[in-house]
Amino acid sequence: MPHVSSSDVIVVGAGASGLVAARELVRAGFSVTVLEARDRVGGRILSYQPPGWPRSIELGAEFIHTGNKALDQALRAAKIPARAIEEQHWLIRDGKRIHMPDAWDRIDAVMRSIGPKQRGNFADWLRRHRADLSPEDRVLASGFVKGFQGAPPERMSASILYQAALEPEEQLRPGKPYATLIDWLQNAPPGDRVCTLLNCPVKYVRWRRGRVTVESLGEKCFEARAVLVTLPLGVLRSKQDEFGALQFSPALPEKRRLLRRVETGHARRVILRMRSDIWRRGPIPAELRRRSGRAFGFLHSDEDFFPVWWSEAPNPLLVGWTGGPAAQRMEGWSNKRVTATAQKTLARLLGCSLRTLQRATLDACTHDWAADPYARGAYSFAVAGGETVPRELAKPVRGTVFFAGEATADPLELGTVHGALASGVRAAGEIIAALGRR
């Protein structure tokens, strides 16, 4: 007979949404058990400093998107300053480098031109309005949808792109590793009312109104009055026979139907550690090396793999990014193949030989979120025709089974840390209302 642990609420998943929900529930007087499949907390926030590297790097979430109360409060409480991004942008087409300091303004202008009445996907809209846009704006806009949203243009909601362009937002970086936020979330609640168990993947959630039993793959059982599921969309969409899949008993057919109408976006990042003197000499053009590399900013292109690059100047680090369908095609690639592909693209963009670039590269680091059985993709995006699905997916079931995570956030906040945090706060409030504040 397996040992059964009991608490008021079980939280499945120790990412940002699960940890902030646990914090809110503990503050309201509930006992909480957090079950995490990995050997660490943080979910798709993953800060890591490889040996010999000058600083910690981000293999998951990297940027701060402003305008969200939950994130602003958490960053202040965790004493994490936000620092500005060097907004230098360059578009490289046909071997020519074009300075585009207004890249974000141009992207926003394209998205605002979609208009409030548009329905359907972005690819269809772009085909109809292709002649109205300059070649440069087409590259920037398509790259934004595939890279920033991680979405195939044929699936991305044009309406959500328009609405998002109307919201003022600034892109910043955390002044400390993003994992600092996770450390604060984990350590903020009183330790005697929350128990976090790692290496504890959940297989079954058996429930009836007011009572749940959660079973892990290790045959441990946990009982509570309610359960909050914060698993990534890719995991929730898994087939029942796939590793890491979660099963509900009784089944939740309405949630299953909704899950068929949403999708996970894909992204792949590679980080190159260059020679320490890379901003003084080497393969990077002098125009991009100015101000100790801060002039590098962001490189945009219409390359298929790794069309976008940015620097971590003055540190000798270059980050390559692929999003959308191209990133999905890279699923299963070895790290060696990913790095080699990235270097080939970067050499073309910099106008140097591959051999020259390789001699200037000391090391590389990447992470395949699609191959991670507890992520199965990067983050969600708003699917054309399914704009209301995240809100429906977030609705509790009979005051007992609750849902949070970035895929259940406001459609304008899908795929973001602040969307995950806001969803966790929302779900904690729903649980408190259902169970009654202690």
Coordinates of C-alpha atoms in Angstrom, one line a residue:
M1 CA 0.0 0.0 0.0
P2 CA 1.7 3.3 -1.1
H3 CA 2.2 6.0 1.5
V4 CA -0.4 8.8 1.0
S5 CA 0.5 12.4 1.8
S6 CA -2.2 14.9 2.4
S7 CA -2.5 18.7 2.0
D8 CA -5.1 21.3 1.1
V9 CA -3.9 21.9 -2.5
I10 CA -1.6 20.0 -4.8
V11 CA 0.2 22.0 -7.5
V12 CA 1.5 20.0 -10.5
G13 CA 4.5 21.8 -11.9
A14 CA 7.1 24.0 -10.3
G15 CA 7.4 26.6 -13.0
A16 CA 6.7 30.3 -12.5
S17 CA 2.9 29.8 -12.5
G18 CA 3.0 26.9 -10.0
L19 CA 5.4 28.6 -7.6
V20 CA 3.6 31.9 -7.5
A21 CA 0.3 30.1 -7.0
A22 CA 1.7 28.1 -4.1
R23 CA 3.0 31.3 -2.6
E24 CA -0.4 33.0 -2.8
L25 CA -2.1 29.9 -1.4
V26 CA 0.3 29.6 1.6
R27 CA -0.3 33.3 2.3
A28 CA -4.0 32.5 2.5
G29 CA -3.4 29.8 5.1
F30 CA -3.5 26.7 3.0
S31 CA -1.0 23.8 3.0
V32 CA 0.4 23.1 -0.4
T33 CA 2.3 20.2 -2.0
V34 CA 4.2 21.1 -5.2
L35 CA 5.1 18.1 -7.5
E36 CA 7.8 18.7 -10.1
A37 CA 8.9 16.1 -12.7
R38 CA 12.4 17.6 -13.2
D39 CA 15.3 17.6 -10.8
R40 CA 15.0 21.4 -10.5
V41 CA 12.3 24.1 -10.2
G42 CA 11.8 26.8 -12.8
G43 CA 10.2 25.0 -15.7
R44 CA 11.1 26.9 -18.9
I45 CA 13.2 29.4 -17.0
L46 CA 16.7 27.9 -17.1
S47 CA 19.7 30.0 -16.2
Y48 CA 23.0 28.3 -16.5
Q49 CA 26.7 29.3 -16.4
P50 CA 28.9 26.8 -18.3
P51 CA 32.4 26.3 -17.0
G52 CA 34.7 29.0 -18.3
W53 CA 32.0 31.3 -19.5
P54 CA 32.0 35.0 -18.4
R55 CA 28.4 35.0 -17.1
S56 CA 25.3 33.1 -16.7
I57 CA 23.3 32.5 -19.9
E58 CA 19.6 31.9 -20.4
L59 CA 18.5 28.7 -22.1
G60 CA 14.8 29.5 -21.6
A61 CA 13.0 32.8 -20.9
E62 CA 15.4 35.7 -21.5
F63 CA 13.5 39.0 -21.8
I64 CA 11.1 41.1 -19.7
H65 CA 8.0 42.3 -21.4
T66 CA 6.8 45.4 -19.5
G67 CA 3.2 46.4 -18.6
N68 CA 2.3 43.4 -16.4
K69 CA 1.5 44.0 -12.7
A70 CA 2.3 40.4 -11.5
L71 CA 5.8 40.5 -13.1
D72 CA 6.6 44.0 -11.9
Q73 CA 5.7 43.2 -8.3
A74 CA 7.7 39.9 -8.4
L75 CA 10.8 41.6 -9.8
R76 CA 10.7 44.3 -7.2
A77 CA 10.2 41.9 -4.4
A78 CA 13.0 39.7 -5.6
K79 CA 15.3 42.7 -6.0
I80 CA 15.9 42.1 -9.7
P81 CA 16.5 45.3 -11.6
A82 CA 15.5 45.6 -15.2
R83 CA 18.0 46.9 -17.7
A84 CA 17.5 48.4 -21.1
I85 CA 18.2 46.5 -24.3
E86 CA 20.5 48.1 -26.9
E87 CA 17.9 48.8 -29.5
Q88 CA 20.3 48.7 -32.5
H89 CA 18.8 46.8 -35.4
W90 CA 20.3 45.8 -38.7
L91 CA 18.5 44.1 -41.6
I92 CA 20.8 42.0 -43.8
R93 CA 19.4 41.3 -47.3
D94 CA 21.3 40.3 -50.5
G95 CA 24.6 40.7 -48.6
K96 CA 23.9 44.3 -47.7
R97 CA 23.5 45.5 -44.1
I98 CA 20.8 48.2 -43.5
H99 CA 20.7 50.1 -40.3
M100 CA 17.1 50.0 -39.0
P101 CA 16.8 51.7 -35.6
D102 CA 13.1 51.9 -36.1
A103 CA 12.6 48.1 -36.5
W104 CA 10.1 47.8 -33.7
D105 CA 8.1 50.8 -35.0
R106 CA 8.0 49.3 -38.4
I107 CA 6.8 45.9 -37.1
D108 CA 4.1 47.6 -35.0
A109 CA 3.0 49.6 -38.0
V110 CA 2.5 46.5 -40.0
M111 CA 0.5 44.8 -37.2
R112 CA -1.7 47.9 -36.7
S113 CA -2.5 47.9 -40.4
I114 CA -4.2 44.5 -40.0
G115 CA -7.1 46.4 -38.5
P116 CA -9.8 45.5 -35.9
K117 CA -12.1 43.6 -38.3
Q118 CA -9.5 41.1 -39.5
R119 CA -10.2 37.4 -39.0
G120 CA -8.1 34.5 -40.0
N121 CA -4.3 33.9 -40.0
F122 CA -1.4 36.2 -40.6
A123 CA -0.1 34.4 -43.7
D124 CA -3.4 35.0 -45.5
W125 CA -3.5 38.7 -44.5
L126 CA 0.1 39.1 -45.7
R127 CA -0.6 37.5 -49.1
R128 CA -3.5 39.9 -49.7
H129 CA -1.4 43.0 -48.6
R130 CA 2.0 42.0 -49.8
A131 CA 2.1 44.8 -52.4
D132 CA 1.3 47.4 -49.7
L133 CA 4.5 46.6 -47.7
S134 CA 8.1 47.2 -48.5
P135 CA 10.4 44.1 -48.8
E136 CA 12.1 45.1 -45.6
D137 CA 8.8 45.3 -43.7
R138 CA 7.8 41.9 -45.0
V139 CA 11.0 40.4 -43.7
L140 CA 10.7 42.1 -40.3
A141 CA 7.0 41.2 -39.9
S142 CA 7.3 37.6 -40.9
G143 CA 10.4 37.2 -38.8
F144 CA 8.5 38.6 -35.8
V145 CA 5.6 36.1 -36.2
K146 CA 7.9 33.1 -36.6
G147 CA 10.6 34.2 -34.2
F148 CA 9.0 36.3 -31.4
Q149 CA 5.7 34.3 -31.4
G150 CA 7.3 31.0 -32.4
A151 CA 4.3 30.4 -34.7
P152 CA 3.7 29.3 -38.3
P153 CA 2.3 32.4 -40.0
E154 CA -0.4 30.1 -41.4
R155 CA -1.6 29.4 -37.9
M156 CA -1.0 32.7 -36.1
S157 CA -4.1 34.8 -35.3
A158 CA -3.9 38.1 -37.2
S159 CA -6.4 39.6 -34.8
I160 CA -4.2 39.0 -31.8
L161 CA -1.2 40.5 -33.6
Y162 CA -3.3 43.7 -34.2
Q163 CA -4.5 43.9 -30.6
A164 CA -1.0 43.3 -29.2
A165 CA 0.4 46.2 -31.4
L166 CA -2.0 48.6 -29.7
E167 CA -0.6 47.8 -26.2
P168 CA 2.5 49.8 -25.2
E169 CA 5.3 47.4 -24.3
E170 CA 9.0 47.7 -23.7
Q171 CA 11.5 44.9 -24.0
L172 CA 14.0 44.7 -21.1
R173 CA 16.4 42.2 -19.6
P174 CA 16.6 41.1 -16.0
G175 CA 19.7 42.5 -14.3
K176 CA 20.3 39.2 -12.6
P177 CA 19.8 35.6 -13.9
Y178 CA 16.2 34.9 -14.5
A179 CA 16.5 32.0 -12.1
T180 CA 16.8 34.5 -9.3
L181 CA 13.1 35.1 -9.7
I182 CA 12.4 31.4 -9.4
D183 CA 14.6 31.3 -6.2
W184 CA 12.6 34.1 -4.7
L185 CA 9.3 32.5 -5.6
Q186 CA 10.3 29.2 -4.1
N187 CA 11.7 30.6 -0.9
A188 CA 9.1 33.3 -0.3
P189 CA 6.4 31.2 1.4
P190 CA 6.8 29.9 5.0
G191 CA 8.6 26.6 4.6
D192 CA 6.4 24.6 7.0
R193 CA 3.3 25.0 4.9
V194 CA 4.6 24.1 1.4
C195 CA 6.4 21.0 0.4
T196 CA 8.1 20.8 -3.0
L197 CA 9.1 17.4 -4.3
L198 CA 11.4 17.0 -7.3
N199 CA 11.8 14.0 -9.6
C200 CA 8.1 13.4 -9.1
P201 CA 6.3 13.3 -12.5
V202 CA 2.6 13.0 -12.1
K203 CA 0.7 10.3 -14.1
Y204 CA -2.8 10.3 -12.8
V205 CA -5.2 12.8 -11.3
R206 CA -8.2 11.0 -9.9
W207 CA -10.8 13.4 -8.7
R208 CA -14.3 14.0 -7.5
R209 CA -15.8 17.2 -6.3
G210 CA -13.8 18.4 -3.3
R211 CA -11.3 15.6 -3.3
V212 CA -8.3 14.6 -5.5
T213 CA -5.8 11.8 -5.4
V214 CA -2.6 12.4 -7.5
E215 CA -0.4 9.5 -8.4
S216 CA 3.2 9.9 -9.5
L217 CA 5.2 7.5 -11.7
G218 CA 7.0 6.4 -8.6
E219 CA 3.7 5.2 -7.3
K220 CA 3.5 7.8 -4.6
C221 CA 0.0 9.1 -3.8
F222 CA -1.0 12.6 -2.6
E223 CA -4.4 13.7 -1.5
A224 CA -5.9 17.2 -1.4
R225 CA -9.1 19.2 -1.6
A226 CA -8.1 20.7 -5.0
V227 CA -5.4 20.3 -7.6
L228 CA -3.8 23.0 -9.8
V229 CA -2.3 21.8 -13.0
T230 CA 0.4 24.1 -14.5
L231 CA 1.9 21.8 -17.1
P232 CA 3.1 23.2 -20.4
L233 CA 0.7 23.0 -23.3
G234 CA 2.9 20.5 -25.1
V235 CA 2.6 18.1 -22.2
L236 CA -1.2 18.6 -21.8
R237 CA -1.6 17.7 -25.5
S238 CA 0.5 14.5 -25.2
K239 CA -1.1 11.2 -26.1
Q240 CA -1.9 9.0 -23.1
D241 CA 0.8 6.5 -24.0
E242 CA 3.6 9.1 -24.3
F243 CA 6.1 9.5 -21.5
G244 CA 5.2 12.4 -19.2
A245 CA 1.5 12.4 -20.2
L246 CA -1.1 13.2 -17.6
Q247 CA -4.4 11.4 -17.3
F248 CA -7.5 12.5 -15.5
S249 CA -10.1 10.2 -14.0
P250 CA -12.9 10.9 -14.6
A251 CA -11.7 12.2 -18.0
L252 CA -12.1 15.9 -19.0
P253 CA -13.5 15.6 -22.5
E254 CA -14.2 19.4 -22.8
K255 CA -10.6 20.2 -22.0
R256 CA -9.4 17.6 -24.5
R257 CA -11.5 19.2 -27.1
L258 CA -10.1 22.6 -26.3
L259 CA -6.5 21.3 -26.4
R260 CA -7.0 20.2 -30.0
R261 CA -7.6 23.8 -30.9
V262 CA -4.4 25.3 -29.5
E263 CA -0.8 24.7 -30.4
T264 CA 2.7 25.0 -29.0
G265 CA 5.2 27.2 -30.8
H266 CA 8.8 26.1 -31.4
A267 CA 12.1 28.0 -30.9
R268 CA 15.7 27.1 -30.9
R269 CA 18.5 29.2 -29.5
V270 CA 22.3 28.7 -29.7
I271 CA 24.8 30.8 -27.8
L272 CA 28.3 31.2 -29.1
R273 CA 31.2 32.1 -26.7
M274 CA 33.6 34.1 -28.8
R275 CA 37.2 35.1 -28.2
S276 CA 37.6 37.7 -25.5
D277 CA 38.9 40.3 -28.1
I278 CA 36.0 39.8 -30.5
W279 CA 34.9 43.4 -30.1
R280 CA 38.3 44.7 -31.1
R281 CA 39.2 42.5 -34.0
G282 CA 38.0 39.5 -35.9
P283 CA 35.1 38.5 -38.2
I284 CA 32.6 41.0 -36.9
P285 CA 32.4 44.1 -39.1
A286 CA 33.9 47.2 -37.5
E287 CA 30.5 49.0 -37.7
L288 CA 29.0 46.4 -35.4
R289 CA 32.0 46.3 -33.0
R290 CA 31.6 49.9 -32.0
R291 CA 31.1 50.8 -28.3
S292 CA 32.5 47.4 -27.1
G293 CA 30.0 45.6 -29.2
R294 CA 26.9 47.4 -28.2
A295 CA 26.4 48.6 -31.8
F296 CA 25.8 45.0 -32.7
G297 CA 22.3 45.0 -31.3
F298 CA 20.1 42.7 -33.3
L299 CA 20.7 41.3 -36.8
H300 CA 17.5 40.4 -38.8
S301 CA 17.5 38.4 -42.0
D302 CA 15.3 36.1 -44.1
E303 CA 17.5 33.1 -43.5
D304 CA 15.6 29.9 -42.8
F305 CA 17.7 28.8 -39.8
F306 CA 18.9 31.3 -37.3
P307 CA 17.7 34.4 -39.1
V308 CA 18.0 36.6 -35.9
W309 CA 21.1 37.3 -33.8
W310 CA 21.8 39.5 -30.9
S311 CA 24.8 40.1 -28.7
E312 CA 25.4 40.1 -24.9
A313 CA 28.0 42.9 -25.3
P314 CA 30.3 43.8 -23.7
N315 CA 30.5 40.1 -23.0
P316 CA 31.8 38.1 -26.0
L317 CA 28.6 36.2 -26.4
L318 CA 26.4 36.0 -29.6
V319 CA 22.9 34.5 -29.5
G320 CA 21.2 33.0 -32.6
W321 CA 17.5 32.4 -32.7
T322 CA 15.2 30.3 -34.8
G323 CA 11.4 30.3 -34.3
G324 CA 8.3 28.7 -35.9
P325 CA 8.4 26.0 -38.6
A326 CA 12.1 26.1 -39.1
A327 CA 12.7 25.4 -35.4
Q328 CA 10.2 22.6 -35.5
R329 CA 12.2 21.0 -38.4
M330 CA 15.3 21.1 -36.2
E331 CA 13.6 18.8 -33.6
G332 CA 15.9 15.9 -32.9
W333 CA 19.0 17.5 -34.3
S334 CA 22.2 17.0 -32.3
N335 CA 23.7 20.0 -30.6
K336 CA 26.7 19.7 -32.9
R337 CA 24.5 20.0 -36.0
V338 CA 22.6 22.9 -34.5
T339 CA 25.8 24.8 -33.7
A340 CA 27.2 24.1 -37.2
T341 CA 24.1 25.3 -38.9
A342 CA 24.1 28.5 -36.7
Q343 CA 27.7 29.2 -37.6
K344 CA 27.1 28.8 -41.3
T345 CA 24.2 31.4 -41.1
L346 CA 26.2 33.8 -39.0
A347 CA 29.2 33.7 -41.3
R348 CA 27.0 34.6 -44.2
L349 CA 25.4 37.5 -42.3
L350 CA 28.8 38.8 -41.2
G351 CA 30.3 38.4 -44.6
C352 CA 33.2 36.2 -43.5
S353 CA 34.3 32.7 -44.2
L354 CA 33.0 29.9 -42.0
R355 CA 36.5 28.9 -41.1
T356 CA 37.3 32.4 -39.8
L357 CA 34.1 32.4 -37.7
Q358 CA 34.9 29.0 -36.3
R359 CA 38.4 30.1 -35.3
A360 CA 36.9 32.9 -33.3
T361 CA 34.4 30.6 -31.6
L362 CA 35.5 29.0 -28.3
D363 CA 32.3 27.2 -27.2
A364 CA 28.6 26.9 -27.8
C365 CA 25.5 26.1 -25.8
T366 CA 22.0 25.2 -26.8
H367 CA 18.9 23.5 -25.4
D368 CA 16.1 21.6 -27.2
W369 CA 12.8 22.3 -25.5
A370 CA 10.9 20.2 -28.0
A371 CA 12.9 17.1 -27.0
D372 CA 12.2 17.8 -23.3
P373 CA 9.4 15.4 -22.3
Y374 CA 8.3 17.9 -19.7
A375 CA 8.0 20.8 -22.1
R376 CA 7.5 19.4 -25.6
G377 CA 7.9 22.9 -27.2
A378 CA 8.8 26.4 -26.4
Y379 CA 5.6 28.3 -25.6
S380 CA 2.1 28.7 -26.8
F381 CA 0.7 31.2 -29.3
A382 CA -2.8 32.5 -30.3
V383 CA -4.1 30.2 -33.0
A384 CA -6.4 31.8 -35.7
G385 CA -9.9 30.8 -34.9
G386 CA -9.0 29.8 -31.3
E387 CA -8.5 33.2 -29.8
T388 CA -10.8 32.4 -26.8
V389 CA -9.5 28.9 -26.1
P390 CA -6.9 30.0 -23.5
R391 CA -9.7 31.5 -21.3
E392 CA -11.8 28.4 -21.7
L393 CA -8.9 26.2 -20.9
A394 CA -8.3 28.1 -17.7
K395 CA -11.8 27.6 -16.3
P396 CA -11.9 25.3 -13.2
V397 CA -13.8 22.0 -13.2
R398 CA -16.3 21.7 -10.4
G399 CA -14.3 23.8 -8.0
T400 CA -11.7 21.0 -7.7
V401 CA -9.5 20.8 -10.8
F402 CA -7.8 24.2 -11.7
F403 CA -5.5 25.2 -14.5
A404 CA -2.7 27.8 -14.8
G405 CA 0.4 28.3 -17.0
E406 CA 1.3 30.6 -19.8
A407 CA -1.0 28.7 -22.2
T408 CA -4.0 29.7 -20.0
A409 CA -3.1 33.4 -19.8
D410 CA -4.7 36.3 -21.5
P411 CA -4.3 35.8 -25.3
L412 CA -2.1 38.9 -25.4
E413 CA 0.2 37.4 -22.8
L414 CA 0.6 33.9 -24.1
G415 CA 4.2 32.5 -24.2
T416 CA 5.5 35.0 -21.6
V417 CA 6.8 34.8 -18.0
H418 CA 4.4 37.5 -17.0
G419 CA 1.5 35.5 -18.5
A420 CA 2.6 32.5 -16.5
L421 CA 2.8 34.6 -13.3
A422 CA -0.6 36.3 -13.9
S423 CA -2.2 32.9 -14.5
G424 CA -0.8 31.5 -11.3
V425 CA -2.2 34.5 -9.3
R426 CA -5.5 34.1 -11.0
A427 CA -5.8 30.4 -10.3
A428 CA -4.8 30.9 -6.7
G429 CA -7.6 33.4 -6.3
E430 CA -10.1 30.9 -7.8
I431 CA -8.9 28.1 -5.4
I432 CA -9.2 30.4 -2.4
A433 CA -12.7 31.4 -3.5
A434 CA -13.7 27.8 -4.0
L435 CA -12.2 26.4 -0.7
G436 CA -12.8 29.4 1.5
R437 CA -9.9 31.5 2.9
R438 CA -8.3 29.9 6.0

